[in-house]
Each structure stands twice: as C-alpha cells, then as structure tokens.
mmCIF file of C-alpha atoms and ligand atoms in Angstrom:
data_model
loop_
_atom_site.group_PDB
_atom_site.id
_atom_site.type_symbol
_atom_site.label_atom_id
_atom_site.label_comp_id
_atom_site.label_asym_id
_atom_site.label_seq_id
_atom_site.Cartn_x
_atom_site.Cartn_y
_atom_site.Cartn_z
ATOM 1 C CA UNK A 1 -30.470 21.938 17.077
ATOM 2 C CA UNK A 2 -31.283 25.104 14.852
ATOM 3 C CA UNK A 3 -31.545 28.511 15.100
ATOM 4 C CA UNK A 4 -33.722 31.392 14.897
ATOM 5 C CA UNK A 5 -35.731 32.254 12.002
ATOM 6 C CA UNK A 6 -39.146 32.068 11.531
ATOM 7 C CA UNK A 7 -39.742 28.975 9.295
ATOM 8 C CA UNK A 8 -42.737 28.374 6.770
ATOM 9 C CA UNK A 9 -44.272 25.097 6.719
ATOM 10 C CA UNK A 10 -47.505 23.888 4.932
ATOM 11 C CA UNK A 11 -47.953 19.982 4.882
ATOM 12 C CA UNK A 12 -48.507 20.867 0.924
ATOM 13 C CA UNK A 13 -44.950 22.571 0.318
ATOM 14 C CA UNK A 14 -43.142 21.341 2.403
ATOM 15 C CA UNK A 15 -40.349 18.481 1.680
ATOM 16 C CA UNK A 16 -37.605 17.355 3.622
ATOM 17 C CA UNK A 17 -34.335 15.920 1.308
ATOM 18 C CA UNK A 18 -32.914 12.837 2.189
ATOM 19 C CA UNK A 19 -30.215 12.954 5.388
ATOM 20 C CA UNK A 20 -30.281 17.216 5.730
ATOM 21 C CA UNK A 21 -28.898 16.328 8.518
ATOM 22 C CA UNK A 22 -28.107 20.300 8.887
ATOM 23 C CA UNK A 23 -31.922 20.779 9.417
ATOM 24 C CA UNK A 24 -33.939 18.731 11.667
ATOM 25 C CA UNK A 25 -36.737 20.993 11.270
ATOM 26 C CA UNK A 26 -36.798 21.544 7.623
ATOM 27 C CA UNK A 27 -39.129 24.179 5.976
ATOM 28 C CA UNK A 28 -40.131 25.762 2.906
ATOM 29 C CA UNK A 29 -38.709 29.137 3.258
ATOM 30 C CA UNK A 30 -37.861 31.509 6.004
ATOM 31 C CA UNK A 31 -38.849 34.923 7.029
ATOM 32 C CA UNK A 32 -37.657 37.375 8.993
ATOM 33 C CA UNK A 33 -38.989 37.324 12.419
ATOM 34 C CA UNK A 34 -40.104 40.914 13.337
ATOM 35 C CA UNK A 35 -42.483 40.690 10.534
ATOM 36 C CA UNK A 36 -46.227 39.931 10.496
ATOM 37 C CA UNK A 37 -47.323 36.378 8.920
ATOM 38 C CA UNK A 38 -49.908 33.946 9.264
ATOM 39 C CA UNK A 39 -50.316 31.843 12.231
ATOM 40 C CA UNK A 40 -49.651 28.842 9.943
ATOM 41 C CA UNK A 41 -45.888 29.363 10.347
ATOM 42 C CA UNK A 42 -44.072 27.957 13.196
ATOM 43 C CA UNK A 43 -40.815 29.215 14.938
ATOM 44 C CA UNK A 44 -37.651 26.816 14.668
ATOM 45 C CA UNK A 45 -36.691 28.055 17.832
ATOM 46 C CA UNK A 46 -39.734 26.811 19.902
ATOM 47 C CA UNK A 47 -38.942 23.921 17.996
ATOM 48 C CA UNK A 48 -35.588 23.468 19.646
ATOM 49 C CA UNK A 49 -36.614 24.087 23.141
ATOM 50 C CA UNK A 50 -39.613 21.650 22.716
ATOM 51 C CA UNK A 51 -37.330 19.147 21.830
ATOM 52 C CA UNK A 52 -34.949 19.448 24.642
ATOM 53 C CA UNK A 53 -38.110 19.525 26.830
ATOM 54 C CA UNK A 54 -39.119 16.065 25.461
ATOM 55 C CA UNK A 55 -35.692 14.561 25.860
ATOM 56 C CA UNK A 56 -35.714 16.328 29.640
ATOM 57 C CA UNK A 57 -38.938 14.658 29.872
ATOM 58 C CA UNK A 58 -38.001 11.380 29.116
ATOM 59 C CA UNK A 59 -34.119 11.629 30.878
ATOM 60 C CA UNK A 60 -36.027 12.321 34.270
ATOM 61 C CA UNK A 61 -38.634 10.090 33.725
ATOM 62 C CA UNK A 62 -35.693 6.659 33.135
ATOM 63 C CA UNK A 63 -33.754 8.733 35.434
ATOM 64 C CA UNK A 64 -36.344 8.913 38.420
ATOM 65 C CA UNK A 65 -37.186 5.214 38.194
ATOM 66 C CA UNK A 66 -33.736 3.991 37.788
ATOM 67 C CA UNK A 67 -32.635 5.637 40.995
ATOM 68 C CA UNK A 68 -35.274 6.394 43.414
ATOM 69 C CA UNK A 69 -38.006 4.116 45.266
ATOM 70 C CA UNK A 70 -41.544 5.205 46.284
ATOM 71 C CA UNK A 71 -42.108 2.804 48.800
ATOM 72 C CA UNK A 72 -41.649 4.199 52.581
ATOM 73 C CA UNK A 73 -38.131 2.284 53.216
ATOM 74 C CA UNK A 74 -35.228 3.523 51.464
ATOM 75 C CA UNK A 75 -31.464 3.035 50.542
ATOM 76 C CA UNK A 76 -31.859 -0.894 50.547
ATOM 77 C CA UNK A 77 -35.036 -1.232 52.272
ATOM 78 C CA UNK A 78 -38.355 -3.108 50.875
ATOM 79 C CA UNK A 79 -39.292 -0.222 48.533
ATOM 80 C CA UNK A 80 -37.510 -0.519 45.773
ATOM 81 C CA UNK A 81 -34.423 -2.294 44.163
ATOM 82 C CA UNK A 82 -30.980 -2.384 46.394
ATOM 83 C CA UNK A 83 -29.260 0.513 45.785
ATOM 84 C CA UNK A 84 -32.509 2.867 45.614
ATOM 85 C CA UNK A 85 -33.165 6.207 47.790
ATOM 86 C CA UNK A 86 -36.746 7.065 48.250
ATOM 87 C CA UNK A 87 -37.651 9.757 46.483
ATOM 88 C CA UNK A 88 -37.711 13.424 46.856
ATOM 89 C CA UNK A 89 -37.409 16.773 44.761
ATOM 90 C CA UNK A 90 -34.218 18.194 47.249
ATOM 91 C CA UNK A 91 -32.166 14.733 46.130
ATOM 92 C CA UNK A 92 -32.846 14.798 42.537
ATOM 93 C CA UNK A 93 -31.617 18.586 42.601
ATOM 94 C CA UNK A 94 -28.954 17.527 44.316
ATOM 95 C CA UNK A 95 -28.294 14.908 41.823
ATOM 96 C CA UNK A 96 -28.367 17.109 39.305
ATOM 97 C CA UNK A 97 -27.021 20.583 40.625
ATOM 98 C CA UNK A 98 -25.121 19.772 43.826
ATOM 99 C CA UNK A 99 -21.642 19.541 44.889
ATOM 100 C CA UNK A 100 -20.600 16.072 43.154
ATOM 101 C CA UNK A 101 -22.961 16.651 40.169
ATOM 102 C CA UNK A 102 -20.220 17.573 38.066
ATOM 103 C CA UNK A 103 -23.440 20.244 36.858
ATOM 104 C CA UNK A 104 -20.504 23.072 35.350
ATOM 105 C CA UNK A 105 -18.325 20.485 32.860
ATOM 106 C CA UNK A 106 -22.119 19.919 31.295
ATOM 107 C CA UNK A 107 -22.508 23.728 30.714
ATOM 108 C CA UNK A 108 -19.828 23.526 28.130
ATOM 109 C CA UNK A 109 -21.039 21.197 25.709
ATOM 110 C CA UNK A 110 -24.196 22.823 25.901
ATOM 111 C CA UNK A 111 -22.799 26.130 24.730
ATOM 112 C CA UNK A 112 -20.522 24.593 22.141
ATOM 113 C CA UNK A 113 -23.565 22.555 20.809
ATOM 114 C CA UNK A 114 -25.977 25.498 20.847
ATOM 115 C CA UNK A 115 -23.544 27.556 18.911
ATOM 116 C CA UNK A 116 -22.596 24.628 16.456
ATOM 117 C CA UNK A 117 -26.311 24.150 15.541
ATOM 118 C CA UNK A 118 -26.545 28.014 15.305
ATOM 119 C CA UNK A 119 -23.225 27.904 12.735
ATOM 120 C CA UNK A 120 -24.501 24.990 10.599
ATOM 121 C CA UNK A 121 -27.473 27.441 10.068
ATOM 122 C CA UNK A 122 -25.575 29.755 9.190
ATOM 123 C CA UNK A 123 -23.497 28.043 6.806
ATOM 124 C CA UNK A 124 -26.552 26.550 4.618
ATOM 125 C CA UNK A 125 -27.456 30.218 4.204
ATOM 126 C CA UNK A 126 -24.116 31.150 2.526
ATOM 127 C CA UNK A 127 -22.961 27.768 1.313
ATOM 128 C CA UNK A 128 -24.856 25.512 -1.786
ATOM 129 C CA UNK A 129 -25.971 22.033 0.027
ATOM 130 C CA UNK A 130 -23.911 19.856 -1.818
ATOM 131 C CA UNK A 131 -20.717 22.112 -0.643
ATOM 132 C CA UNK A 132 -22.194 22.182 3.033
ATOM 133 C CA UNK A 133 -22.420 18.342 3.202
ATOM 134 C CA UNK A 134 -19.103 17.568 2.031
ATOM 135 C CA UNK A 135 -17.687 20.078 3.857
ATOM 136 C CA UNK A 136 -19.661 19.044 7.375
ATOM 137 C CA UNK A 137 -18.135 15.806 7.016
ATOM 138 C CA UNK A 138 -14.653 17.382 8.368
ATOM 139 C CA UNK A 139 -16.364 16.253 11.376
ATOM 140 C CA UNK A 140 -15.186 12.945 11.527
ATOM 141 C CA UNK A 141 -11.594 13.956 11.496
ATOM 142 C CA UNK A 142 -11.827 16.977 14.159
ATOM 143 C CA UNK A 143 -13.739 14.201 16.327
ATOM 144 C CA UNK A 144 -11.143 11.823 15.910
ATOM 145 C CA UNK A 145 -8.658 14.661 16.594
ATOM 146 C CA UNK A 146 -10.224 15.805 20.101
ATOM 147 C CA UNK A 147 -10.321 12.223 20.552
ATOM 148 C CA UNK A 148 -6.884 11.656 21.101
ATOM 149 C CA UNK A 149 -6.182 15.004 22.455
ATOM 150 C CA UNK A 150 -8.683 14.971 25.218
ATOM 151 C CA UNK A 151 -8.968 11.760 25.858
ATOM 152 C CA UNK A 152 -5.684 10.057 25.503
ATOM 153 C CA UNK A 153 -6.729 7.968 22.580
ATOM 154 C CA UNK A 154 -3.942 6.267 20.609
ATOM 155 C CA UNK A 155 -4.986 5.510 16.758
ATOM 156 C CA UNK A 156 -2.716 4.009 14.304
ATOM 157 C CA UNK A 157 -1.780 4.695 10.941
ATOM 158 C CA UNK A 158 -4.565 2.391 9.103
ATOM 159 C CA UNK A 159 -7.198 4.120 11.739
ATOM 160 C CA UNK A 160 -6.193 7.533 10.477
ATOM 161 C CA UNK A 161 -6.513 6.170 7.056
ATOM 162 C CA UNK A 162 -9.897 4.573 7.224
ATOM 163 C CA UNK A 163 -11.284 8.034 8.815
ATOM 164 C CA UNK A 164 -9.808 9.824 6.200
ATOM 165 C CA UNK A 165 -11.278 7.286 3.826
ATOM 166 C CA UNK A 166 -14.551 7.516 5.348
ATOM 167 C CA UNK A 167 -14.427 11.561 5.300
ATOM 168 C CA UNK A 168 -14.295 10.945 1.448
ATOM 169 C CA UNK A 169 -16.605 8.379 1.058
ATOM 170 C CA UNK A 170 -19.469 9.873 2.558
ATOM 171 C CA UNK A 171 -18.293 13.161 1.153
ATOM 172 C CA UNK A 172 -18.870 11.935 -2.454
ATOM 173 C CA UNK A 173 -22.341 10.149 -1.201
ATOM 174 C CA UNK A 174 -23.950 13.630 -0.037
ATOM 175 C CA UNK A 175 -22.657 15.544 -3.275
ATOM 176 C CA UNK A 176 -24.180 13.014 -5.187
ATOM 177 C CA UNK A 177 -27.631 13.277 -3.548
ATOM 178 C CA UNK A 178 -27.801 16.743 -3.009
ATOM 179 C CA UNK A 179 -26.340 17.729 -6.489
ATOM 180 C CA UNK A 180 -29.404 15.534 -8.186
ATOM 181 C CA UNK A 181 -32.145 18.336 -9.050
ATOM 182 C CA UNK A 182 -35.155 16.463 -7.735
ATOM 183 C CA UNK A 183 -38.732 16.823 -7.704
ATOM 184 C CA UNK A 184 -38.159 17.847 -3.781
ATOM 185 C CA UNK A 185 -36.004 20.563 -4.553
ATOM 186 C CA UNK A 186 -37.401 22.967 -2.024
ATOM 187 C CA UNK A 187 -34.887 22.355 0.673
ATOM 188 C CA UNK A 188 -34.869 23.976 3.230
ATOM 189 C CA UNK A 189 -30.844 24.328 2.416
ATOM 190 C CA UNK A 190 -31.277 25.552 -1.013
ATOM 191 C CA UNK A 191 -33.949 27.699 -0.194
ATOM 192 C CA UNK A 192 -31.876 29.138 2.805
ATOM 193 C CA UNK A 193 -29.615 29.726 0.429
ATOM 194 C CA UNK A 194 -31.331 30.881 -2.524
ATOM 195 C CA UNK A 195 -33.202 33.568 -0.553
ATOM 196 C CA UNK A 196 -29.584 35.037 1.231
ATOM 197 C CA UNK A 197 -26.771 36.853 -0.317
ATOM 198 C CA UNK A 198 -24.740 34.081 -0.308
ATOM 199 C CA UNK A 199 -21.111 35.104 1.018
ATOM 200 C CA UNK A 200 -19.162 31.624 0.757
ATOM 201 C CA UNK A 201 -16.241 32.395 2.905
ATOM 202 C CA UNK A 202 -18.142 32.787 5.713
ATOM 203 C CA UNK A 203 -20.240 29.922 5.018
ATOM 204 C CA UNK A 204 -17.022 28.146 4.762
ATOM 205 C CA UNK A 205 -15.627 29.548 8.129
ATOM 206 C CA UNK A 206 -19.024 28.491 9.441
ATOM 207 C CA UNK A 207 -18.829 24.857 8.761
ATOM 208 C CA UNK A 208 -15.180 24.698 9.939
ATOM 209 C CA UNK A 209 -16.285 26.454 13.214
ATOM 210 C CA UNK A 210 -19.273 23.809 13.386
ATOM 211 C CA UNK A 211 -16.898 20.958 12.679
ATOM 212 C CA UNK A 212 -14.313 22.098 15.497
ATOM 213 C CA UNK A 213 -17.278 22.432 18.057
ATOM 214 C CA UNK A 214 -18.840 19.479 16.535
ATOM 215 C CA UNK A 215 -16.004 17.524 18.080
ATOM 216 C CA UNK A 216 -15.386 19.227 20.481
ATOM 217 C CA UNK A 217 -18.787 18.711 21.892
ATOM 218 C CA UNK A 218 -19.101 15.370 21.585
ATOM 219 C CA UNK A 219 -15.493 14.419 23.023
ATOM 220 C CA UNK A 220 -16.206 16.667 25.991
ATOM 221 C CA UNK A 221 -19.792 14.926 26.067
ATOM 222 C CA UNK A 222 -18.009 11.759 26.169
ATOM 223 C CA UNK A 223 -15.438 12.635 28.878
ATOM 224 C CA UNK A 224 -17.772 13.807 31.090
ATOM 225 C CA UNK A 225 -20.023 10.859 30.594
ATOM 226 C CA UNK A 226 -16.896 8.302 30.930
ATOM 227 C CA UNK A 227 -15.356 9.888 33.740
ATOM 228 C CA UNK A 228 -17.859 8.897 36.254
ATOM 229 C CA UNK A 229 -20.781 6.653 37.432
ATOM 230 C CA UNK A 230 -23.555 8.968 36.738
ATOM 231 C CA UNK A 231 -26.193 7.984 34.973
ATOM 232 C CA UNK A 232 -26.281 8.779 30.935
ATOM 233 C CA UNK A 233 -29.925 9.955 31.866
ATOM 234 C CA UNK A 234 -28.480 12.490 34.595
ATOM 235 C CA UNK A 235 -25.635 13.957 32.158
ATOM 236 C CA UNK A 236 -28.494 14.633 29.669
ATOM 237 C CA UNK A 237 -30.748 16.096 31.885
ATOM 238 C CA UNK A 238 -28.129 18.558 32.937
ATOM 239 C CA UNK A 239 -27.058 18.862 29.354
ATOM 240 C CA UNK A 240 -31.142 19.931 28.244
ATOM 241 C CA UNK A 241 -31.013 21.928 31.127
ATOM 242 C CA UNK A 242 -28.042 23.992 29.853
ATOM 243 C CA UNK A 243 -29.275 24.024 26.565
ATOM 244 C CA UNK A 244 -32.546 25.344 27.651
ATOM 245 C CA UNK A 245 -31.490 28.380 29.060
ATOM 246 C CA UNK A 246 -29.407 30.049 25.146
ATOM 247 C CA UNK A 247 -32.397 28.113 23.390
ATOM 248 C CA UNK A 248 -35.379 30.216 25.768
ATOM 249 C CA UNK A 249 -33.140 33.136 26.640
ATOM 250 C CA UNK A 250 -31.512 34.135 22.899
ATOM 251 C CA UNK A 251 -33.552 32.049 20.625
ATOM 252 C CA UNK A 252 -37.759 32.220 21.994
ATOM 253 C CA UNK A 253 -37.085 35.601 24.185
ATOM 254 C CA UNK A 254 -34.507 37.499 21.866
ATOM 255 C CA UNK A 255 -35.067 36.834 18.332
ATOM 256 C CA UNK A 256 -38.608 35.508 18.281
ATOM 257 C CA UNK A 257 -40.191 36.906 21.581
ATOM 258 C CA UNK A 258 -42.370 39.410 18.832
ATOM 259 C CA UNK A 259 -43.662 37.098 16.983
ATOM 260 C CA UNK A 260 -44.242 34.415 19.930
ATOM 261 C CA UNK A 261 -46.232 37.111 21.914
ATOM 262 C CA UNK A 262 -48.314 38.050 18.152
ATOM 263 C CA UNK A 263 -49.029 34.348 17.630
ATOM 264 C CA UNK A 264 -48.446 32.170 20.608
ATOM 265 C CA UNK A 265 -45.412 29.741 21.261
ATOM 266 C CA UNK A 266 -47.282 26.759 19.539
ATOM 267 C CA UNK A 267 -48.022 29.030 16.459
ATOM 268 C CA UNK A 268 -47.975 26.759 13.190
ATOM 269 C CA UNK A 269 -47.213 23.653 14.539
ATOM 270 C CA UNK A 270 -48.953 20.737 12.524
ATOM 271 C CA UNK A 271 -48.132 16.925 12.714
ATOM 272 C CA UNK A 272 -45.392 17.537 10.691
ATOM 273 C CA UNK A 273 -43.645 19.666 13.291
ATOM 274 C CA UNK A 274 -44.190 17.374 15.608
ATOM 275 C CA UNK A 275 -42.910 14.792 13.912
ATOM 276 C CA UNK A 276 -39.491 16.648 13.183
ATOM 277 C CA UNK A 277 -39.525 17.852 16.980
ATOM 278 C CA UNK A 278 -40.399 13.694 18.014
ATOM 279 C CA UNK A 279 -36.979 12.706 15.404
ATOM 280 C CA UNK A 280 -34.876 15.211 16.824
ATOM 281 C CA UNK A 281 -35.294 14.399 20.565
ATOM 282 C CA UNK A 282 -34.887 10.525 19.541
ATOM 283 C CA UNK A 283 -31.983 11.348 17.105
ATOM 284 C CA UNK A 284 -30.521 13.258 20.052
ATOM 285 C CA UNK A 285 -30.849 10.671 22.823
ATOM 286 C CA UNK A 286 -29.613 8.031 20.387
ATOM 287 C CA UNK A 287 -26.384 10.081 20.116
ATOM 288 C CA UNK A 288 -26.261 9.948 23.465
ATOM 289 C CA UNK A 289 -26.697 6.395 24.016
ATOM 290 C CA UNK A 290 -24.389 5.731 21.593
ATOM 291 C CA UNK A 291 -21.304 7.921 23.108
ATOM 292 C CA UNK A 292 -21.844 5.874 26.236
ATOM 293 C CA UNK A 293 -22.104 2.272 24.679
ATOM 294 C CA UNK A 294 -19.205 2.933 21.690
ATOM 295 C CA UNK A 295 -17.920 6.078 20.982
ATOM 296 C CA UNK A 296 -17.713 9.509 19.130
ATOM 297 C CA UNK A 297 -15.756 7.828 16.311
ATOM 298 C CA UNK A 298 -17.793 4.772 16.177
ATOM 299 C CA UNK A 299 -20.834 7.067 15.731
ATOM 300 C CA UNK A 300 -19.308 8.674 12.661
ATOM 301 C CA UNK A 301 -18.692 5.490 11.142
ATOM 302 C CA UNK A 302 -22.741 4.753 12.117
ATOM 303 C CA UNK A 303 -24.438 7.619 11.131
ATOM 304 C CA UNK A 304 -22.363 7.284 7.602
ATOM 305 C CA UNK A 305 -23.752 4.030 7.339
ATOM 306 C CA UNK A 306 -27.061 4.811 8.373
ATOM 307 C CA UNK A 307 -26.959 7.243 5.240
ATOM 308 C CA UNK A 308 -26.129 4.800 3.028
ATOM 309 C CA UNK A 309 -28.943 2.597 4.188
ATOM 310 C CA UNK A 310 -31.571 5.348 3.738
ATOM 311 C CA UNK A 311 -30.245 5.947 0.246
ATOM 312 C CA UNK A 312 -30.741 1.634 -0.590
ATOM 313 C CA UNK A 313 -33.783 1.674 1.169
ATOM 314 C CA UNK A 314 -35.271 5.012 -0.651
ATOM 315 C CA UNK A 315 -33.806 3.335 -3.728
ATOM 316 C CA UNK A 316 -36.770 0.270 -3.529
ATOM 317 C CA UNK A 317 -39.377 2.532 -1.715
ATOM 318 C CA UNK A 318 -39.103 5.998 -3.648
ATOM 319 C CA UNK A 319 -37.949 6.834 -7.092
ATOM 320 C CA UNK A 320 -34.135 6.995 -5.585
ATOM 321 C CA UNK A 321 -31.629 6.070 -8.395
ATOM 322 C CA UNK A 322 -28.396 4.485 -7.800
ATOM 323 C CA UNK A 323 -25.656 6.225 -9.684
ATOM 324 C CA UNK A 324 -22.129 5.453 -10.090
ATOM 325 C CA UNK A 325 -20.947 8.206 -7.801
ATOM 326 C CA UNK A 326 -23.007 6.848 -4.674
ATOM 327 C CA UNK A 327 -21.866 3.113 -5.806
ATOM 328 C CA UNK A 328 -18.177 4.837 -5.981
ATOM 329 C CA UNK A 329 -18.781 7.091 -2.350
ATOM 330 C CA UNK A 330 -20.335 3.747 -0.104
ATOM 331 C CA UNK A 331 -17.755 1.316 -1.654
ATOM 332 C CA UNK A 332 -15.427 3.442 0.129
ATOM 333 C CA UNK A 333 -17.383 3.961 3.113
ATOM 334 C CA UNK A 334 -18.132 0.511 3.365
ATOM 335 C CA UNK A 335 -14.024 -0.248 2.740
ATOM 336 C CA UNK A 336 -13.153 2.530 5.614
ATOM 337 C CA UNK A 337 -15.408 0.964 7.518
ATOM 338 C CA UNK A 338 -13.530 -2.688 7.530
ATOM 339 C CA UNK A 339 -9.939 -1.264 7.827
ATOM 340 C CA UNK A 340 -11.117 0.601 10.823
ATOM 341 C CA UNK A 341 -12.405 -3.297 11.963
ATOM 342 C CA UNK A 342 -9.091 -4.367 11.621
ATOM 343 C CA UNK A 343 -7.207 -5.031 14.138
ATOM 344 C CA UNK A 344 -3.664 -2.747 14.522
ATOM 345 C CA UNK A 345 -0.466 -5.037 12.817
ATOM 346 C CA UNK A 346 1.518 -3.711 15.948
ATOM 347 C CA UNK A 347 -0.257 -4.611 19.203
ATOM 348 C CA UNK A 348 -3.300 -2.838 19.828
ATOM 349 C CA UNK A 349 -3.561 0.114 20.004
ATOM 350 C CA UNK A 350 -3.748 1.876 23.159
ATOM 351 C CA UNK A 351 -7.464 1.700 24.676
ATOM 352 C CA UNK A 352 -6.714 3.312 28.234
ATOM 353 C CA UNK A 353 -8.335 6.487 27.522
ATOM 354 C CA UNK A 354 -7.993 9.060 30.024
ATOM 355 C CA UNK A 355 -11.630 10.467 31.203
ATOM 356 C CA UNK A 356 -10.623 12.199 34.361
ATOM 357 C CA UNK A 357 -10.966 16.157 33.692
HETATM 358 O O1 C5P B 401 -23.469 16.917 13.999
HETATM 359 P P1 C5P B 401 -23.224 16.232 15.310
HETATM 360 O O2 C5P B 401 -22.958 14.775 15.166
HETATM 361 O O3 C5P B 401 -22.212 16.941 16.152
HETATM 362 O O4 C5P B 401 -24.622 16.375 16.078
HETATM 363 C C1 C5P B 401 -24.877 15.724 17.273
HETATM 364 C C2 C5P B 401 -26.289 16.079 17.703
HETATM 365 O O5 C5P B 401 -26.665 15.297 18.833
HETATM 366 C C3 C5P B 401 -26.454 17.539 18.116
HETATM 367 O O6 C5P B 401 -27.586 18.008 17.494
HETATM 368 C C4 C5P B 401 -26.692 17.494 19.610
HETATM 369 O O7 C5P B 401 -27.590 18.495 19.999
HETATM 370 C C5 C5P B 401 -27.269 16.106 19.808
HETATM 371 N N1 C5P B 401 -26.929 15.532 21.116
HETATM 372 C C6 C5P B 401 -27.939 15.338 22.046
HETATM 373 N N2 C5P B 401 -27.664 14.750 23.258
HETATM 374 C C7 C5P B 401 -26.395 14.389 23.549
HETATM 375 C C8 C5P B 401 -25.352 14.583 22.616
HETATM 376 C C9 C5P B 401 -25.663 15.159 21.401
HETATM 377 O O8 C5P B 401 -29.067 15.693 21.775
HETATM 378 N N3 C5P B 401 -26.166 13.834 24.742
#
C-alpha cells in the first residue's frame, strides 16, 4: 500500500494516530524525491515492495510445504502427504504462471489495488483526515455493491440497511478521533495535508476512485479466490507478484530511482520501519485469509469493529477519552452489526454466489 514520496521518519518525531488506516507507513513529513536529504529518511516505496516481498516470502514458503514433498517418491508415494508432488522449480512456475494458473485474472486486482493505495495518498494530501476517513468508509457500500454485481449476491432490505448503518457508524467514530487535536498531531495525514495546496475536489474524486477500486479489488480478489481450488497462498503469490512489478517499475525505478541510487534502497529504515513494513504484510495476509474464510462484507463489518476495540483498549492503556460522539458512532456500529446477524424475515437470502469468471 502507498505511494511515492520520500517520507521522514525519526523514532523521536514520529507518531502514528490511531487506525490511519490510509497510511501504513506513517511519517513525519514528506519531501520531494529528487532532492538531497539525509540518509535518515526512508522511501515509502521500498517500503511497499518490501512488504509484498515478505508476504511472497511467507505465501511460497506455506505454499511449498502444503503442496510439494521432498522425499524421492512423489504424487502419493512415501515422501510426503497423499496428494503431494515432489518438488521442483518448473512445477511451482507452472503453478503459478502456467496454463490453468488462472495467473492474468490476478493481474487485475493488482493494478486496481496499486492504484487505490496510490489514490488514498493522494486524497490525504488534498483532503483534512477527519473528511478522508468518513469519506473512505463509502467502501463498505461499493463492496457490498460489486458484491452482488459480480458475484451474484442477493442482500435484503435490513442487509442494505445495516451496511448503510455501519457506513455511518464508523463514519462518526473516525471524525471523532481524528477531529480531537492531540498531543500526536503530526500525522502523517495532516501533515500531508498541511504541507500541499490542498484542492478538495480532487481529494474528493480521489477517495471515491479509491472506494470504487477498493471494492472492486477485493470482490474480484474474492472471485478469483472462490472460483477454484487453488490455494489462498498461490492467489497471493501471484497477486505480490503483480504488485511487484508497478511497485519496482513506477514507484523504486521511476519516482525514487535518484534518491535510491544517492542513498541505497534500505536508506532510513529503523525498527520502526520495520515494524510498519512487518504490520502491513500481516494486515495484508489477514485480509486475505479473511476473503477466503468469510467475505468482503464480513471484513468491513471486522475491521469496523476492530476500530472500535483499539479505541476501548487505547481508552485503559493511553490517555484515550471516550466522548459521546464515539459512544453515539459504535452504538450504531455495534447495532448494524446485529441486524446484519439477523436472519432475512423472507427465506434466506440467496447464498449461491456465482464465482465462475
Ligand atoms: O482499504 P481496503 O480494505 O481495500 O484495503 C485492503 C488492503 O489489503 C490493501 O492494502 C491490499 O493491498 C491488501 N490485500 C493484500 N492481500 C490480499 C488482499 C488485499 O495484501 N490478498
């Protein structure tokens, strides 16, 4: 996730606010990249291909053992478990790149998420947080939307309702924490912002764009995923793979290939980059394993919760106060969350979703 701009960070200025869930690699301020600076900066965009190399890592790793044996005999032999093959670098290719690999449909949401992250970017230069976080949360309904659209899902009145419902909720959650000056008020958000002409409109068009892809994505993530028996681990090794190639090509070679050859690819990087690198490659494979268990919706109604949580939880750990507009915003998202529970009045709704593309 992310795009291109060289980003300051110091462990001494540098503060993360709570769920900026536009910026998984948050920073003090940013710089243009053809300029000179001090090796103590690191480059978001190295960032983002180090992370898709550490969930590539890991996806081949689970991948590798789940499917292949070492031992001599193969495809049911004594090597390895029943269905097995014995390992070599020409099958896992194949796996991944050959004729039933299914490689191309990957390509796509690897584009649309590449040039989501790149919009959400965008839009926290030219839109205030609070008004970025409300309006991200569109994303729920455009998921919902492809959801049906592509695949063939059937949601009833109260569904729509509790979406809607949960839009709001969480809407009036993030304005409340991000509208809060706080002692961490170096954002990376409002410091994106501060330091950029700020042109709303396009911010605006920005975060609808993002939403649309947002959805997009992860419905055509899902379909892929759904529609046959390959392994979650092999989609999202084809997916990293995809995203590799805009995240080296535009982002490390294009915008920041100056500054990588001035100061090295690893140029700034601290434990705290790590750490936001580590978070986004396990934020990323959670997403995934998520789509495959429930589903694109389900994780909308997660991830709200999961905000919530954070906000109780920094509420006994940090100085987090509990005011009546978050009390207001997670009643509802906890309400949306039960009528979505609820089983449809008039049969059940249609689960037979269609995942052939
Ligand atoms: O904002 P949104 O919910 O669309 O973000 C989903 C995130 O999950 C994106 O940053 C995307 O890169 C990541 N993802 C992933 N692996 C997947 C699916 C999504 O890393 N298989």
């Amino acid at each position: 996730v992310m795009s291109y701009s060289r980003r300051t960070r110091t462990a001494s200025t540098t503060t993360a606010t709570e769920d900026d869930s536009s910026d998984p690699f948050p920073s003090s301020s940013d710089a243009p990249s053809s300029s000179p600076h001090p090796p103590q900066q690191y480059l978001v965009s190295t960032a983002v291909v180090m992370s898709e190399l550490i969930k590539l890592l890991v996806c081949t790793v689970v991948y590798i053992r789940q499917e292949y044996s070492f031992g001599k005999t193969s495809a049911g032999g004594g090597g390895g478990r029943p269905h097995q093959r014995s390992f070599s670098l020409a099958a896992l290719l194949r796996d991944l790149f050959g004729p039933d690999s299914s490689c191309a449909k990957m390509s796509v949401p690897a584009v649309l998420y590449f040039v989501q992250n790149n919009l959400q970017y965008l839009a926290v230069q030219h839109l205030d947080p609070a008004t970025f976080q409300v309006t991200y949360q569109m994303k729920i309904l455009t998921t919902a939307l492809f959801s049906v659209l592509m695949l063939g899902r059937s949601l009833s009145r109260s569904k729509w309702m509790a979406l809607v419902l949960l839009t709001f909720g969480i809407a009036i959650v993030q304005m409340d924490g991000k509208q809060k000056p706080s002692s961490s008020s170096s954002s990376s958000s409002s410091a994106a912002h501060t330091q950029t002409a700020a042109q709303p409109l396009i911010g605006l068009v920005a975060v609808t764009i993002a939403c649309i892809l947002s959805g997009l994505a992860g419905v055509w993530f899902e379909k892929v995923l759904k529609g046959s028996q390959a392994s979650l681990f092999l989609r999202n090794m084809q997916l990293c793979l995809f995203s590799l190639i805009p995240g080296l090509f535009f982002g490390v070679f294009l915008m920041d290939g100056a500054a990588v050859r001035q100061h090295g690819f690893f140029q700034g990087y601290d434990a705290w980059t790590w750490a936001a690198i580590l978070c986004q490659a396990i934020g990323g494979l959670i997403v995934a394993l998520v789509v495959k268990y429930a589903d694109n919706i389900l994780k909308g109604f997660a991830t709200s919760l999961s905000i919530i949580l954070s906000s109780v939880a920094s509420f006994f750990i940090f100085d987090f106060k509990l005011t009546l507009m978050f009390t207001i915003g997670s009643s509802v998202v906890l309400y949306a969350t039960h009528l979505y529970g609820l089983p449809d009045k008039v049969g059940i709704a249609k689960r037979a979703a269609s995942y052939s593309m």
